[in-house]
Every structure is written in structure tokens, then in C-alpha cells.
């Protein structure tokens, strides 16, 4: 009878350990899923940040091109004005 109780005790212990291992595996899986979601969110945030940088860079390029055109127009007019004044003399 004592052997029977020992066998049952070992069986319950093995079952308890199995259940604990399954629970630990589920907890680990949940952690992995949370980390994966955080990684996806970080990737989305990075993409949004990079898109913002590209938009600002495009705006700077347009502003620089506009400033260059305005400078070229001003220089052209200035030369035309200087040339017109020089021809009067």
C-alpha cells in the first residue's frame, strides 16, 4: 500500500510540474507576443519619423530652390539695370 501511495504521489508531482511548465510556456509566449507588438510599434514610429524627415527635407529643397530662383531673378534685374545705366553714359 505504501508503494501505491508513493506512485500516486510521484504521478501527482509529475502532473503538477507538467502544469507548471505549461503555464510558464504560456507566460513566455505572451511575453514574446508583447515584445513583437512593441517592435512593430517601434518600427511604425520610426517609419513615421523618417517620413516626417523626408517631408521637411522636401520643404527645405523647395524653399531653397525658390530662394535660388528669386536670387537669380534679382541678379538678372540688377545686371539689366546696371547695363541700362551704363549705356546712358
PDB file of C-alpha atoms in Angstrom, residues 25-89:
ATOM      1  CA  UNK A  25       5.402  28.377 -21.562  1.00  0.00           C
ATOM      2  CA  UNK A  26       2.160  30.345 -21.893  1.00  0.00           C
ATOM      3  CA  UNK A  27       3.632  33.246 -19.921  1.00  0.00           C
ATOM      4  CA  UNK A  28       6.760  33.175 -22.084  1.00  0.00           C
ATOM      5  CA  UNK A  29       4.634  33.134 -25.237  1.00  0.00           C
ATOM      6  CA  UNK A  30       2.648  36.136 -24.005  1.00  0.00           C
ATOM      7  CA  UNK A  31       5.891  37.987 -23.333  1.00  0.00           C
ATOM      8  CA  UNK A  32       7.163  37.182 -26.820  1.00  0.00           C
ATOM      9  CA  UNK A  33       3.912  38.462 -28.325  1.00  0.00           C
ATOM     10  CA  UNK A  34       4.123  41.696 -26.299  1.00  0.00           C
ATOM     11  CA  UNK A  35       7.717  42.227 -27.382  1.00  0.00           C
ATOM     12  CA  UNK A  36       6.739  41.592 -31.011  1.00  0.00           C
ATOM     13  CA  UNK A  37       3.937  44.150 -30.738  1.00  0.00           C
ATOM     14  CA  UNK A  38       6.334  46.670 -29.211  1.00  0.00           C
ATOM     15  CA  UNK A  39       8.793  46.027 -32.022  1.00  0.00           C
ATOM     16  CA  UNK A  40       6.058  46.575 -34.615  1.00  0.00           C
ATOM     17  CA  UNK A  41       5.041  49.814 -32.902  1.00  0.00           C
ATOM     18  CA  UNK A  42       8.654  50.954 -32.760  1.00  0.00           C
ATOM     19  CA  UNK A  43       9.028  50.195 -36.478  1.00  0.00           C
ATOM     20  CA  UNK A  44       5.865  52.153 -37.256  1.00  0.00           C
ATOM     21  CA  UNK A  45       7.090  55.066 -35.114  1.00  0.00           C
ATOM     22  CA  UNK A  46      10.462  55.013 -36.881  1.00  0.00           C
ATOM     23  CA  UNK A  47       8.767  54.981 -40.279  1.00  0.00           C
ATOM     24  CA  UNK A  48       6.576  57.926 -39.272  1.00  0.00           C
ATOM     25  CA  UNK A  49       9.645  59.823 -38.037  1.00  0.00           C
ATOM     26  CA  UNK A  50      11.569  59.110 -41.259  1.00  0.00           C
ATOM     27  CA  UNK A  51       8.565  60.175 -43.341  1.00  0.00           C
ATOM     28  CA  UNK A  52       8.473  63.438 -41.384  1.00  0.00           C
ATOM     29  CA  UNK A  53      12.162  63.982 -42.040  1.00  0.00           C
ATOM     30  CA  UNK A  54      11.638  63.411 -45.772  1.00  0.00           C
ATOM     31  CA  UNK A  55       8.720  65.853 -45.839  1.00  0.00           C
ATOM     32  CA  UNK A  56      10.797  68.511 -44.071  1.00  0.00           C
ATOM     33  CA  UNK A  57      13.754  67.893 -46.379  1.00  0.00           C
ATOM     34  CA  UNK A  58      11.475  68.251 -49.418  1.00  0.00           C
ATOM     35  CA  UNK A  59      10.128  71.520 -47.995  1.00  0.00           C
ATOM     36  CA  UNK A  60      13.681  72.802 -47.448  1.00  0.00           C
ATOM     37  CA  UNK A  61      14.634  71.868 -51.010  1.00  0.00           C
ATOM     38  CA  UNK A  62      11.589  73.693 -52.402  1.00  0.00           C
ATOM     39  CA  UNK A  63      12.330  76.740 -50.247  1.00  0.00           C
ATOM     40  CA  UNK A  64      15.991  76.683 -51.316  1.00  0.00           C
ATOM     41  CA  UNK A  65      15.029  76.334 -54.990  1.00  0.00           C
ATOM     42  CA  UNK A  66      12.584  79.235 -54.623  1.00  0.00           C
ATOM     43  CA  UNK A  67      15.247  81.341 -52.919  1.00  0.00           C
ATOM     44  CA  UNK A  68      17.742  80.466 -55.667  1.00  0.00           C
ATOM     45  CA  UNK A  69      15.215  81.455 -58.349  1.00  0.00           C
ATOM     46  CA  UNK A  70      14.495  84.727 -56.555  1.00  0.00           C
ATOM     47  CA  UNK A  71      18.218  85.447 -56.221  1.00  0.00           C
ATOM     48  CA  UNK A  72      18.812  84.655 -59.896  1.00  0.00           C
ATOM     49  CA  UNK A  73      15.883  86.922 -60.886  1.00  0.00           C
ATOM     50  CA  UNK A  74      17.203  89.713 -58.665  1.00  0.00           C
ATOM     51  CA  UNK A  75      20.718  89.337 -60.157  1.00  0.00           C
ATOM     52  CA  UNK A  76      19.283  89.346 -63.688  1.00  0.00           C
ATOM     53  CA  UNK A  77      17.299  92.500 -62.993  1.00  0.00           C
ATOM     54  CA  UNK A  78      20.260  94.091 -61.266  1.00  0.00           C
ATOM     55  CA  UNK A  79      22.519  93.376 -64.250  1.00  0.00           C
ATOM     56  CA  UNK A  80      19.853  94.620 -66.663  1.00  0.00           C
ATOM     57  CA  UNK A  81      19.513  97.791 -64.600  1.00  0.00           C
ATOM     58  CA  UNK A  82      23.295  98.230 -64.463  1.00  0.00           C
ATOM     59  CA  UNK A  83      23.619  97.590 -68.184  1.00  0.00           C
ATOM     60  CA  UNK A  84      20.851 100.100 -68.882  1.00  0.00           C
ATOM     61  CA  UNK A  85      22.573 102.698 -66.701  1.00  0.00           C
ATOM     62  CA  UNK A  86      25.956 102.058 -68.335  1.00  0.00           C
ATOM     63  CA  UNK A  87      24.508 102.572 -71.809  1.00  0.00           C
ATOM     64  CA  UNK A  88      23.226 106.006 -70.807  1.00  0.00           C
ATOM     65  CA  UNK A  89      26.758 107.237 -70.168  1.00  0.00           C
TER      66      UNK A  89
END
